[in-house]
PDB file of C-alpha atoms in Angstrom:
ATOM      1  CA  UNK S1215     200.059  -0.068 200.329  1.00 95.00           C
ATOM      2  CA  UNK S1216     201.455   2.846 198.354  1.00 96.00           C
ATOM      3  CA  UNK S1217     202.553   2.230 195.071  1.00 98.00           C
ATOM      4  CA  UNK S1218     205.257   4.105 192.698  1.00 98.00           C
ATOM      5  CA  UNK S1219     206.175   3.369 189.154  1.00 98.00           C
ATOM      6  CA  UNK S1220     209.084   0.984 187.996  1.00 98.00           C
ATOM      7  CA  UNK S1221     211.562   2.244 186.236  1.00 98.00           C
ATOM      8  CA  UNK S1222     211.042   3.461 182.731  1.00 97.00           C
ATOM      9  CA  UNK S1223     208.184   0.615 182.551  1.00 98.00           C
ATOM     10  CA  UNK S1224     204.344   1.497 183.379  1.00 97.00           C
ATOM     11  CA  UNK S1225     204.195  -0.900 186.096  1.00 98.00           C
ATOM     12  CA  UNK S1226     203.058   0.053 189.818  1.00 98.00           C
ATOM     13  CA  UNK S1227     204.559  -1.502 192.471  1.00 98.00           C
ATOM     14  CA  UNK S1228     204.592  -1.465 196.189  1.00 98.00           C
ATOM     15  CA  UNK S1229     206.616   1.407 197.608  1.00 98.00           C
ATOM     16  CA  UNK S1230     208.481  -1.630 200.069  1.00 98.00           C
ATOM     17  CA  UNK S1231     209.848  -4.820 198.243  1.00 98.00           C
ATOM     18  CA  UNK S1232     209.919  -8.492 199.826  1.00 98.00           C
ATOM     19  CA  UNK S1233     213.108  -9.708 200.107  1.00 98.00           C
ATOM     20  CA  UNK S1234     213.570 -13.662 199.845  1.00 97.00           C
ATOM     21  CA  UNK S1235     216.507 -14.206 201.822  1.00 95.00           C
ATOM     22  CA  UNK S1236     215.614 -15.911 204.405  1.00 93.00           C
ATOM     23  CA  UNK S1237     212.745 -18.099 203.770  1.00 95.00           C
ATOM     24  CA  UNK S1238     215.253 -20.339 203.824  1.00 91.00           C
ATOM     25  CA  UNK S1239     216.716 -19.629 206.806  1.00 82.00           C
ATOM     26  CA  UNK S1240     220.026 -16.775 206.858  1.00 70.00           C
ATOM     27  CA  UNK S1241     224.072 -18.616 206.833  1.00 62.00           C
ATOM     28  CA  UNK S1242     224.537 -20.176 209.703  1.00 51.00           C
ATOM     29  CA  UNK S1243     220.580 -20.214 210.931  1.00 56.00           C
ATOM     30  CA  UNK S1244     218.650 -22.753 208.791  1.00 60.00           C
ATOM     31  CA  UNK S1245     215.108 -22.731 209.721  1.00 67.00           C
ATOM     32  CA  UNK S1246     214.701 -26.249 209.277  1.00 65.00           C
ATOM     33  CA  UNK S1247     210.981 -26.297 209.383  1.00 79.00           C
ATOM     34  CA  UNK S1248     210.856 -27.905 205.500  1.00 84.00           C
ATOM     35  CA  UNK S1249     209.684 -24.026 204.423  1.00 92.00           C
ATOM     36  CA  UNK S1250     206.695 -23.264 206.299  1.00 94.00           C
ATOM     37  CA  UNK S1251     208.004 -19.870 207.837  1.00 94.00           C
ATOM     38  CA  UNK S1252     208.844 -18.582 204.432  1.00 95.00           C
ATOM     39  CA  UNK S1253     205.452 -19.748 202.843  1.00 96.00           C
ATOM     40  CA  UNK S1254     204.021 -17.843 206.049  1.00 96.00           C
ATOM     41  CA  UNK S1255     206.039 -14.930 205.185  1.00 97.00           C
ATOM     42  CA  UNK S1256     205.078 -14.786 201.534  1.00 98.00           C
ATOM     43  CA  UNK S1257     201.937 -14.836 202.003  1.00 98.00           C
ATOM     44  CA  UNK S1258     201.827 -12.610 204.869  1.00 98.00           C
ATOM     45  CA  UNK S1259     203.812  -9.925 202.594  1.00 98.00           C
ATOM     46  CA  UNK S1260     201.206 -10.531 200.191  1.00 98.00           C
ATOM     47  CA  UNK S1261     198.552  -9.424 202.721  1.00 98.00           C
ATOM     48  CA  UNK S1262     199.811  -6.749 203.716  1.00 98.00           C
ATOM     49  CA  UNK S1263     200.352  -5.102 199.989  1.00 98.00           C
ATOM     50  CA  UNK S1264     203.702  -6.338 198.877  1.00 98.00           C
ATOM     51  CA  UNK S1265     203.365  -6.736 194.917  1.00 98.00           C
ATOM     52  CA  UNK S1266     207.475  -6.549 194.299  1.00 98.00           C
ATOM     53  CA  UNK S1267     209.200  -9.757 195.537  1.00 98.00           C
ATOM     54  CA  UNK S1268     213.091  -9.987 195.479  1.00 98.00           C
ATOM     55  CA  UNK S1269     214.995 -13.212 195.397  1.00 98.00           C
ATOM     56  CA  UNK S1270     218.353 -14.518 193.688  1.00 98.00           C
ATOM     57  CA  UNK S1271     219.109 -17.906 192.698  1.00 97.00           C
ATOM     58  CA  UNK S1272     222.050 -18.291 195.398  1.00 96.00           C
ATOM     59  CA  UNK S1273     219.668 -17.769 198.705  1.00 95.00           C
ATOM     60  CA  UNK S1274     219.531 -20.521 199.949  1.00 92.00           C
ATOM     61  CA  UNK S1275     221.325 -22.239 197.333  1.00 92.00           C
ATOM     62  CA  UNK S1276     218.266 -21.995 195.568  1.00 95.00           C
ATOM     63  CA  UNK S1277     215.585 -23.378 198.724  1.00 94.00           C
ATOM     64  CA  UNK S1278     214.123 -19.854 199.042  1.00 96.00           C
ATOM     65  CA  UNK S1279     213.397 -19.837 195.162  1.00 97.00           C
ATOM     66  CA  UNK S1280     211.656 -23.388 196.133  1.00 97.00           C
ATOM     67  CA  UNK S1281     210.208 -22.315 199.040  1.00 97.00           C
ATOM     68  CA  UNK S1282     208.379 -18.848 196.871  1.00 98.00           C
ATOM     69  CA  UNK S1283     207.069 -21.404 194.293  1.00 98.00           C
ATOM     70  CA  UNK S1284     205.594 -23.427 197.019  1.00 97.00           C
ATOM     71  CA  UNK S1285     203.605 -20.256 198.526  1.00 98.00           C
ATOM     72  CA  UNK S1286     202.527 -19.453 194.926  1.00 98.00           C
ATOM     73  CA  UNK S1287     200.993 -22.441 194.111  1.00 97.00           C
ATOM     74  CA  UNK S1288     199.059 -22.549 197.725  1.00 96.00           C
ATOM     75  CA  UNK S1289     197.115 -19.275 196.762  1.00 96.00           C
ATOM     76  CA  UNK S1290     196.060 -20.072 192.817  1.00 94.00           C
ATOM     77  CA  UNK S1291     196.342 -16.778 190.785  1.00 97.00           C
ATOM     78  CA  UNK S1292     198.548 -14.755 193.083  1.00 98.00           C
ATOM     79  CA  UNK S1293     201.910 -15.122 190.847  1.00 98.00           C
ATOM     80  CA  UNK S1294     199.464 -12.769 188.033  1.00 97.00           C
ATOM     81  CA  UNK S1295     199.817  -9.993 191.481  1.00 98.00           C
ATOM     82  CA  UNK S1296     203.432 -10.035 191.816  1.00 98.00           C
ATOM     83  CA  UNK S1297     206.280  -8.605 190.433  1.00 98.00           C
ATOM     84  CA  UNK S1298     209.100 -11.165 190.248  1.00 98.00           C
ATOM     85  CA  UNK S1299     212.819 -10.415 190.644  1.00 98.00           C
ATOM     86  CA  UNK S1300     215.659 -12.288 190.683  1.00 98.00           C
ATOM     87  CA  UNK S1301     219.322 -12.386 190.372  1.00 98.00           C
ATOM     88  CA  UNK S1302     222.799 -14.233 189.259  1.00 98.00           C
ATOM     89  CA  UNK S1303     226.030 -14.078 189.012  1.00 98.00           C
ATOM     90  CA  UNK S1304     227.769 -15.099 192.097  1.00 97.00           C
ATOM     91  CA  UNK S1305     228.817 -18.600 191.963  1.00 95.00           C
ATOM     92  CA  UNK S1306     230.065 -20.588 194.982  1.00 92.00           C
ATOM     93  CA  UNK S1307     232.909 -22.584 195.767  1.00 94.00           C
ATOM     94  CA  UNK S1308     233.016 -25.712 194.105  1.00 92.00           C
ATOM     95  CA  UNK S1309     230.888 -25.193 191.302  1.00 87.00           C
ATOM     96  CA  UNK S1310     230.678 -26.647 189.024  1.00 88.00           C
ATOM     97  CA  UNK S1311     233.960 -28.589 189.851  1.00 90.00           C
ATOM     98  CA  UNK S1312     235.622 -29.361 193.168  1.00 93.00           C
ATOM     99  CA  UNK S1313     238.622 -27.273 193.156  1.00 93.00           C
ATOM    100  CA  UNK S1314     236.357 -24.214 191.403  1.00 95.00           C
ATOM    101  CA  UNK S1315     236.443 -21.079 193.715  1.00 96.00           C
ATOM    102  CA  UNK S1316     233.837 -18.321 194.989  1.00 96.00           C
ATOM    103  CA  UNK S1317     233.480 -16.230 191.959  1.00 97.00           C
ATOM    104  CA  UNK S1318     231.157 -13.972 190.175  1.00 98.00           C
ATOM    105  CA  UNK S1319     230.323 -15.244 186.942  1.00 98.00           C
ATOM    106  CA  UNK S1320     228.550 -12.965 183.739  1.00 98.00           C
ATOM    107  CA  UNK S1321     229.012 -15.145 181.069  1.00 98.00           C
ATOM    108  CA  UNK S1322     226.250 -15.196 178.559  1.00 98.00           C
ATOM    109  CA  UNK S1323     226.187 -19.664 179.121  1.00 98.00           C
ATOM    110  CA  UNK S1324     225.998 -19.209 182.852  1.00 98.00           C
ATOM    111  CA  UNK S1325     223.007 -16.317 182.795  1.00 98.00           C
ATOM    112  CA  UNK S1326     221.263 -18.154 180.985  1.00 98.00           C
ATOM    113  CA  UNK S1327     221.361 -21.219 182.618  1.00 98.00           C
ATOM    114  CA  UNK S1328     220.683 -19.467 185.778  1.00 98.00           C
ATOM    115  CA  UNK S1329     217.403 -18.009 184.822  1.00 98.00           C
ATOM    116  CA  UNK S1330     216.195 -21.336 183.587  1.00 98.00           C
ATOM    117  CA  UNK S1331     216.961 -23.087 187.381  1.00 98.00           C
ATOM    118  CA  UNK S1332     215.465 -19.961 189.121  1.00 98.00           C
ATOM    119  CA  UNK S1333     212.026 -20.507 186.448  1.00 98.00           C
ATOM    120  CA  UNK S1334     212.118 -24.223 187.263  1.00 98.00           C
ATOM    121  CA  UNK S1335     212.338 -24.021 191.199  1.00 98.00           C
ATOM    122  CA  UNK S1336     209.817 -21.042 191.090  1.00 98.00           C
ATOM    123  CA  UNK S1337     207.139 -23.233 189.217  1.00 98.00           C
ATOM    124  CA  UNK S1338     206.855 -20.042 186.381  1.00 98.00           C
ATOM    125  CA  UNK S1339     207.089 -18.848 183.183  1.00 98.00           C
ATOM    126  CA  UNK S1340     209.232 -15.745 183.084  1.00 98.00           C
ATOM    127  CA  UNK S1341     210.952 -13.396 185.383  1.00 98.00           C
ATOM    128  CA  UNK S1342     209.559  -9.561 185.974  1.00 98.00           C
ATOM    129  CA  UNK S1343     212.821  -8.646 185.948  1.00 98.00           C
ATOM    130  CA  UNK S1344     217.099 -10.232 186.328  1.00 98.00           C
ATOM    131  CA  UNK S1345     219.349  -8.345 188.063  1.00 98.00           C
ATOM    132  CA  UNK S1346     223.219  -9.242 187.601  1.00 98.00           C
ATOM    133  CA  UNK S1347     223.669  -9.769 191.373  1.00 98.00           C
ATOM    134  CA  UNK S1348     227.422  -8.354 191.663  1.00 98.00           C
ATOM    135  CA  UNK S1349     229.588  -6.827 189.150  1.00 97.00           C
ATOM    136  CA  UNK S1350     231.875  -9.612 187.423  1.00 98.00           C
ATOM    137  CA  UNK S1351     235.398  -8.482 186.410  1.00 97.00           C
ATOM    138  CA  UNK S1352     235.408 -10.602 183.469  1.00 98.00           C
ATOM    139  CA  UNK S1353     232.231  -8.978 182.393  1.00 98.00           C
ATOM    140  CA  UNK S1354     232.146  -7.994 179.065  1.00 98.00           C
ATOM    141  CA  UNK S1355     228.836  -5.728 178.082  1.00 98.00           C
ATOM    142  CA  UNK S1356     228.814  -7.105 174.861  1.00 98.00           C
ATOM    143  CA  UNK S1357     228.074 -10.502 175.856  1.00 98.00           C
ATOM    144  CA  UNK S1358     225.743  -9.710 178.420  1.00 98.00           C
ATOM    145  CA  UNK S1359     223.403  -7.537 176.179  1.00 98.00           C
ATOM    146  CA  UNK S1360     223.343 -10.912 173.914  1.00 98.00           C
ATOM    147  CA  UNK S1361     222.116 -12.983 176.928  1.00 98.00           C
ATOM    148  CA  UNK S1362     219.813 -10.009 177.946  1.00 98.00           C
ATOM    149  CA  UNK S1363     218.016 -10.044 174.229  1.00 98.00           C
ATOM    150  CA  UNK S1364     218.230 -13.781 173.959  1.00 98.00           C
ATOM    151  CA  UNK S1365     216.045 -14.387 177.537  1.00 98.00           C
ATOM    152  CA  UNK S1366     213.742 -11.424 176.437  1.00 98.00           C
ATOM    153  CA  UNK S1367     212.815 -13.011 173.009  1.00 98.00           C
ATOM    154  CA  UNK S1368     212.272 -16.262 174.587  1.00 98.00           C
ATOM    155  CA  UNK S1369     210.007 -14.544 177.060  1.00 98.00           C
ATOM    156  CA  UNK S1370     212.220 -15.469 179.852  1.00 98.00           C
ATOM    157  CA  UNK S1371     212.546 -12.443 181.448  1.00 98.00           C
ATOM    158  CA  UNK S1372     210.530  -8.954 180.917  1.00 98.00           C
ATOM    159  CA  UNK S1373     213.165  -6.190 181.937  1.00 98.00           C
ATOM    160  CA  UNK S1374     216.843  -6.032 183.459  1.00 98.00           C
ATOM    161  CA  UNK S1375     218.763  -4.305 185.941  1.00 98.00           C
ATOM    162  CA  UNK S1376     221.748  -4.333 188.206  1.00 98.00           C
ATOM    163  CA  UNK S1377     223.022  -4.858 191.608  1.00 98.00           C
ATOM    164  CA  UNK S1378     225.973  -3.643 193.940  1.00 98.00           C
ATOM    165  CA  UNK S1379     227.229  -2.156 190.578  1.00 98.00           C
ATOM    166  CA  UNK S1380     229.429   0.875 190.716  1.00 98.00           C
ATOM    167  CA  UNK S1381     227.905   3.653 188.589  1.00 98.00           C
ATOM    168  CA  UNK S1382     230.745   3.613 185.416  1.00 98.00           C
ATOM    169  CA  UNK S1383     230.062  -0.426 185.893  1.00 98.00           C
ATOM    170  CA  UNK S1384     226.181   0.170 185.231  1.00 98.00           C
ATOM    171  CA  UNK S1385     226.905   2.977 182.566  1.00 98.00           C
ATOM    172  CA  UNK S1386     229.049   0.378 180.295  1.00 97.00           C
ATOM    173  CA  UNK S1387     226.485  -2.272 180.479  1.00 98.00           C
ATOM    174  CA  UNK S1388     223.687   0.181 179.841  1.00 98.00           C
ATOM    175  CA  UNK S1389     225.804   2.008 176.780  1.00 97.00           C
ATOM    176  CA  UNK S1390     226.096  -2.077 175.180  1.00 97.00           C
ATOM    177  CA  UNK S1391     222.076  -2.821 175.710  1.00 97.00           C
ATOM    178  CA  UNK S1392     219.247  -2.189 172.881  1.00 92.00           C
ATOM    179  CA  UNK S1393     216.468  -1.245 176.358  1.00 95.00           C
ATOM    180  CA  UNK S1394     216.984   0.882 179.040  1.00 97.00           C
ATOM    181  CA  UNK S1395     217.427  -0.867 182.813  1.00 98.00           C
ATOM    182  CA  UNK S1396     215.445  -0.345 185.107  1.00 98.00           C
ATOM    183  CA  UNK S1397     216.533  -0.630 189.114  1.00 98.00           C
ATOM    184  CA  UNK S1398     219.818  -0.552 190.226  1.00 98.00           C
ATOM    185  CA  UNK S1399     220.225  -2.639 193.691  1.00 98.00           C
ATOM    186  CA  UNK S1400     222.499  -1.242 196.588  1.00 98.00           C
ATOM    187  CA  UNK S1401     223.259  -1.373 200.245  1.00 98.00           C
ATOM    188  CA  UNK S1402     221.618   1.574 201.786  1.00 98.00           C
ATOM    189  CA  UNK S1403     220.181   2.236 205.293  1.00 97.00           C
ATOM    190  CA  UNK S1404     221.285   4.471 207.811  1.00 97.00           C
ATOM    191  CA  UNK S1405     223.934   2.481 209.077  1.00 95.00           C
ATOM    192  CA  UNK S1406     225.417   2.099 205.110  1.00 96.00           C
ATOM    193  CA  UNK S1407     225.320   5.460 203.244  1.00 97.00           C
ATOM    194  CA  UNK S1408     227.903   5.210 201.038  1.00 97.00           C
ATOM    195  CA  UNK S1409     225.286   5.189 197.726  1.00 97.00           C
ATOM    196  CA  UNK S1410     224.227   8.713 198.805  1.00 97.00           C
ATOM    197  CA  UNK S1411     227.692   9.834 198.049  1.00 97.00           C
ATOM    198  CA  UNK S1412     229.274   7.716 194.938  1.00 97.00           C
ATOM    199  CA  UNK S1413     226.775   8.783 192.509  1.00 98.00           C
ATOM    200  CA  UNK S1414     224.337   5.962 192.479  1.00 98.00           C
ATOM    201  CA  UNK S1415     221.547   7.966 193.253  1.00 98.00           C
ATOM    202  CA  UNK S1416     221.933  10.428 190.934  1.00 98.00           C
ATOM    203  CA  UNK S1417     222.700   7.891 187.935  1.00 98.00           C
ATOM    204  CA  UNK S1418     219.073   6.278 188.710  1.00 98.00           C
ATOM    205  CA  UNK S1419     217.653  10.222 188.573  1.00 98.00           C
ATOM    206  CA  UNK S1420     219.565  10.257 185.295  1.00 97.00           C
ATOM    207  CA  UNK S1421     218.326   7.241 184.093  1.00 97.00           C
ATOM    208  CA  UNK S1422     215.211   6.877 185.702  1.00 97.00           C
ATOM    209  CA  UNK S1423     216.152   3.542 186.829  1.00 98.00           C
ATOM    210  CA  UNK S1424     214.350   3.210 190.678  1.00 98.00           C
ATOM    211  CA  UNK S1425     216.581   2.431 192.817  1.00 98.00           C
ATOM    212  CA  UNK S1426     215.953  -0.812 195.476  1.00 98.00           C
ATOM    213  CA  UNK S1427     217.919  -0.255 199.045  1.00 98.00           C
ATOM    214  CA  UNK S1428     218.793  -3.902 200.427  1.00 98.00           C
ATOM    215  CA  UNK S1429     219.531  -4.171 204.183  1.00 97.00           C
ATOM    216  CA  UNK S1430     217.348  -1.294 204.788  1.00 98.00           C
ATOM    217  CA  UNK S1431     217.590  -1.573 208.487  1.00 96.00           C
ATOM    218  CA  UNK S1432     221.327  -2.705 208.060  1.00 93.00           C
ATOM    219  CA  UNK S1433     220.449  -6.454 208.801  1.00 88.00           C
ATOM    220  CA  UNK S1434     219.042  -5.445 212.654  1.00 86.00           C
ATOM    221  CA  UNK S1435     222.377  -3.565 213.472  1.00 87.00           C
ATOM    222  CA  UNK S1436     220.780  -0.604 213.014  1.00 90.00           C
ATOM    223  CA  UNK S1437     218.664  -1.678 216.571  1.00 90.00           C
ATOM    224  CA  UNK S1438     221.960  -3.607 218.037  1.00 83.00           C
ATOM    225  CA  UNK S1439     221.755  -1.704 222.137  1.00 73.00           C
ATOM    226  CA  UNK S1440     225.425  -2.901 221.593  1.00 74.00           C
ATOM    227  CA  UNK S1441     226.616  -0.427 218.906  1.00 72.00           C
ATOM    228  CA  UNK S1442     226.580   3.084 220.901  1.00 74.00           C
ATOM    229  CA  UNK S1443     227.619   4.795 217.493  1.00 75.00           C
ATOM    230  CA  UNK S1444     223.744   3.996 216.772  1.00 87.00           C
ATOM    231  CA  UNK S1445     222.231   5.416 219.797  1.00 91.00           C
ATOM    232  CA  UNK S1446     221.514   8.940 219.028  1.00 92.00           C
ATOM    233  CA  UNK S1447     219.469   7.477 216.027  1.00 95.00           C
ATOM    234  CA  UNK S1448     217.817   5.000 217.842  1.00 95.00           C
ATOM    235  CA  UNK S1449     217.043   7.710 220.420  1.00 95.00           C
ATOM    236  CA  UNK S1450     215.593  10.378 217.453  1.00 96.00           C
ATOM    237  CA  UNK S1451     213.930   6.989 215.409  1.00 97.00           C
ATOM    238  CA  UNK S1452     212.018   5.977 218.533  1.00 97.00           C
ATOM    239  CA  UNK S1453     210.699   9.948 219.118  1.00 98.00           C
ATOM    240  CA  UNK S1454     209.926  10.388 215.672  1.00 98.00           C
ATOM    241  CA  UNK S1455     207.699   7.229 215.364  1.00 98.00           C
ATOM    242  CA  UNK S1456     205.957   7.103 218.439  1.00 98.00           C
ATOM    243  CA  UNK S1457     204.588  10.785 217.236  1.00 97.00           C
ATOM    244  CA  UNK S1458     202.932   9.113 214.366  1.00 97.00           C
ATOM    245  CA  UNK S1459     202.238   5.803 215.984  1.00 97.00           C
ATOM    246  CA  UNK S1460     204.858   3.627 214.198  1.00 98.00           C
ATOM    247  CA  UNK S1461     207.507   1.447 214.961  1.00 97.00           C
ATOM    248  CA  UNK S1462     210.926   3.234 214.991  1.00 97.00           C
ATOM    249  CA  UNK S1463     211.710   0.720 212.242  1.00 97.00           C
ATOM    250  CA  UNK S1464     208.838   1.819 210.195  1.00 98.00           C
ATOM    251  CA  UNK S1465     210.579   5.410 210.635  1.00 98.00           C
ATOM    252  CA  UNK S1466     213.680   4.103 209.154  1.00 98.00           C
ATOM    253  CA  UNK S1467     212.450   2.775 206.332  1.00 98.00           C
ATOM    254  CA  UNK S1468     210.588   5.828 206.143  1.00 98.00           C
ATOM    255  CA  UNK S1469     213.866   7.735 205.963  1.00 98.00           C
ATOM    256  CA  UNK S1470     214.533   5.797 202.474  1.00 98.00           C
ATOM    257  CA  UNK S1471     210.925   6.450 200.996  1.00 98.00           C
ATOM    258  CA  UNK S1472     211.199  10.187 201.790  1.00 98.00           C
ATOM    259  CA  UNK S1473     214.216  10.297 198.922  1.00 98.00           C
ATOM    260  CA  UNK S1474     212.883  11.991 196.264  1.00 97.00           C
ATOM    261  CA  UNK S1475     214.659   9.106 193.441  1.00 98.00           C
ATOM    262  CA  UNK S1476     211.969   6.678 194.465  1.00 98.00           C
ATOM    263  CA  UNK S1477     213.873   4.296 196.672  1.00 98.00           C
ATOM    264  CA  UNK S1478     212.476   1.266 197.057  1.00 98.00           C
ATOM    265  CA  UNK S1479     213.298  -0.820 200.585  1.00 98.00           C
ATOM    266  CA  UNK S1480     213.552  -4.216 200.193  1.00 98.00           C
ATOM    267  CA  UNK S1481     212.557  -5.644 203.655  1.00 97.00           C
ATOM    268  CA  UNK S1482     213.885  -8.915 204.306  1.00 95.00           C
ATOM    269  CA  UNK S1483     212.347 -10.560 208.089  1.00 95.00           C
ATOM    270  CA  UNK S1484     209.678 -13.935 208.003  1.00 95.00           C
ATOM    271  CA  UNK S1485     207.693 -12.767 211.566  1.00 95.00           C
ATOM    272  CA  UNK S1486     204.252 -11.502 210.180  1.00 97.00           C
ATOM    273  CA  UNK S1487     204.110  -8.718 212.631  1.00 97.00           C
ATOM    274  CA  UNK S1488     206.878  -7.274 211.331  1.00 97.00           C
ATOM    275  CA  UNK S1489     206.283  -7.070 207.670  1.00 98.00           C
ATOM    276  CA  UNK S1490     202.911  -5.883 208.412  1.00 98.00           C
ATOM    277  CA  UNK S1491     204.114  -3.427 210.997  1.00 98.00           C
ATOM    278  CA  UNK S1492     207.069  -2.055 208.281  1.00 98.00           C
ATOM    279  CA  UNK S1493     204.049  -1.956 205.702  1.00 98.00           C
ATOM    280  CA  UNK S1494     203.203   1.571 207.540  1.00 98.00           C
ATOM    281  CA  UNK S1495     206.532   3.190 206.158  1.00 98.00           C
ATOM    282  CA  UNK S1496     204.921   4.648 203.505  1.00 97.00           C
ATOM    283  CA  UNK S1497     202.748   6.270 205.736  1.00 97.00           C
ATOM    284  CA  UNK S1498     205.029   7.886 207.296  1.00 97.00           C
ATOM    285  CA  UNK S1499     205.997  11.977 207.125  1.00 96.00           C
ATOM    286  CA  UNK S1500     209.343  13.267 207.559  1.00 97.00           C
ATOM    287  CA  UNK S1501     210.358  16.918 207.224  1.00 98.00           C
ATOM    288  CA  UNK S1502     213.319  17.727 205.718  1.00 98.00           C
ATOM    289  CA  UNK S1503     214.811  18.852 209.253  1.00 98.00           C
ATOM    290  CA  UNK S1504     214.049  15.400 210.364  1.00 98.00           C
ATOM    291  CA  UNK S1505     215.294  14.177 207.642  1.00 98.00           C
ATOM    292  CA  UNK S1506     218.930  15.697 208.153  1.00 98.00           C
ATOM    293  CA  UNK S1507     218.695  15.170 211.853  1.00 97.00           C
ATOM    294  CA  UNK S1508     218.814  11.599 211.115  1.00 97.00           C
ATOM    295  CA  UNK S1509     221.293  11.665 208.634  1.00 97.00           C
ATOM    296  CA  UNK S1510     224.090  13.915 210.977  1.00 96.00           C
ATOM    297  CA  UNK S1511     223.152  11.760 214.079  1.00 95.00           C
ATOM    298  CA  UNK S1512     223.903   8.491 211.901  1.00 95.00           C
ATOM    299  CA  UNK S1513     227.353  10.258 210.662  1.00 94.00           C
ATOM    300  CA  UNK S1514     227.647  11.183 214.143  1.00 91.00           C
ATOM    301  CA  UNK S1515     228.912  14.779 213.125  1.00 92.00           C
ATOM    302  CA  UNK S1516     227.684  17.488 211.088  1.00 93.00           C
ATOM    303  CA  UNK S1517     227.885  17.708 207.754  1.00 93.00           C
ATOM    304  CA  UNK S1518     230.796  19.792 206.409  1.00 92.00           C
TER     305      UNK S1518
END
C-alpha cells in the first residue's frame, strides 16, 4: 500500500488506517467467538499493507485492546511493523463508583492510568501515539501537557494528538504543550462533512498535523438502499469505480485520499475481503470534477 508521512514526525504510514472497533464485536452485536474474527482481521489488515492501527481503551471496554495483543503475539515481530494508536478520555457510567455517570475525563491521574491498562492488555511497551478521544470540559491544557511530558519521558507514549476536538479546543491544548501534535481525529465521509467546513482541515494544513477521518463510509449508511438522500452518490460511486475496477466503497474512501491535507481513512470492518478490497483506495484517481460531483450529489444541491 501507499504510504504518506505522519504528522510533523518522519514516519511513513499506510495511506488507510485499521480501526479496532469491532474486533470485539460493535454495541449491541458481540461477536462472541472468544476474538478470533478480530485476530483474523488484524492480521488480514496486516496483509494487505495496513502499518497504522487505531484503537481506544473504551472499545470494547477494553476486549479489542486484548483481542490486538493476542494477534500480535501470534505473528512474532509484527508489533516492530505497526504504528500503534490509541485513545482516552471517555469514561462510562459507573466508573469507578456506582452512581458515577458517562463522562469524559482529562485529568492528568486518569490519562495516565489509562495508557498503562491499554499497554498491559496490548502485551507492549509504548504507544505510537495517544489521542484524547473527546474534548473534556473540565480540561485544563496545563494539566494535560504535564501528563503528555510525564508518559513521553517514561517512554510510554512517542507522540500525541486529538480527537472530535473543535479547532480553538485543539489550538489551547497545542498553545500549553512543549511538541507539536500530530493527527487530529474527526468524523468525515460523505455522509458527515461538517470538518470540511469548521476549520479542521485547514488547522491540520496549518499545523501539519494529518488528519485521520473515522466512519469513512459513515458506518455502512453511506450504502443503506433505505436512505434515498444517498442514492445519487451511490449511483455516481458505483460508475466511477467500476471504470477503474474497484468497489464503489474503495471510490469513497478514495474521495478522502484525493484531499490534498493528507487524510487518512480509518477503515473499521473484520471480513478480509473487505479490508483487502478497500486497500485499492489509494489506487484510485479522481478528477477534481469528480471530485465536486460527489460532493454536490452528497449535499444534494449545488454549492452556493
Amino acid at each position: 500500500m501507499q504510504t504518506q508521512r505522519f504528522g510533523s514526525t518522519d514516519w511513513k504510514v499506510s495511506r488507510l488506517a485499521y480501526g479496532c472497533w469491532r474486533l470485539a464485536g460493535s454495541e449491541g452485536f458481540p461477536l462472541n467467538d472468544d476474538g478470533a474474527v478480530g485476530i483474523r482481521a488484524v492480521l488480514a489488515a496486516s496483509d494487505a499493507g495496513y502499518t497504522l492501527f487505531d484503537l481506544a481503551d473504551i472499545y470494547g471496554g477494553g476486549e479489542s485492546e486484548l483481542i490486538f495483543g493476542r494477534a500480535l503475539r501470534e505473528r512474532p515481530g509484527l508489533r516492530d511493523q505497526l504504528i500503534v494508536v490509541s485513545k482516552c478520555s471517555i469514561r462510562r457510567s459507573g466508573e469507578p463508583d456506582a452512581d458515577a455517570p458517562y463522562r469524559y475525563d482529562a485529568s492528568a491521574d486518569y490519562i495516565v492510568s489509562s495508557v498503562e491498562g491499554s499497554l498491559r492488555r496490548m502485551g507492549i511497551s509504548h504507544l505510537d501515539v495517544l489521542l484524547l478521544h473527546r474534548p473534556d470540559y473540565l480540561l485544563d491544557p496545563a494539566e494535560v501537557a504535564g501528563a503528555f511530558e510525564r508518559l513521553r519521558k517514561e517512554g510510554k507514549v512517542r507522540e500525541f494528538g486529538v480527537s472530535n476536538f473543535r479547532p480553538a479546543q485543539a489550538a489551547a491544548l497545542q498553545n500549553a504543550l512543549g511538541r507539536p501534535l500530530v493527527t487530529h481525529q474527526f468524523q468525515l465521509s460523505l455522509a458527515h462533512r461538517e470538518a470540511l467546513d469548521d476549520g479542521s482541515i485547514e488547522q491540520c494544513l496549518t499545523d501539519r498535523w494529518t488528519p485521520m477521518a473515522w466512519s469513512p463510509l459513515a458506518r455502512g449508511h453511506l450504502f443503506d438502499i433505505d436512505s434515498p438522500p444517498l442514492a445519487a452518490v451511490q449511483t455516481l460511486l458505483a460508475a466511477l469505480a467500476a471504470e477503474q475496477k474497484v468497489t464503489p466503497a474503495a471510490m469513497a474512501v478514495a474521495w478522502l485520499l484525493r484531499h490534498p491535507a493528507g487524510i487518512i481513512p480509518v477503515v473499521g470492518t473484520v471480513q478480509p475481503q473487505r479490508i483487502q478490497e478497500l486497500a485499492a483506495a489509494p489506487t484510485c484517481t479522481l478528477s477534481r470534477e469528480n471530485w465536486y460531483r460527489l460532493l454536490v450529489a452528497a449535499r444534494g444541491s449545488r454549492l452556493p
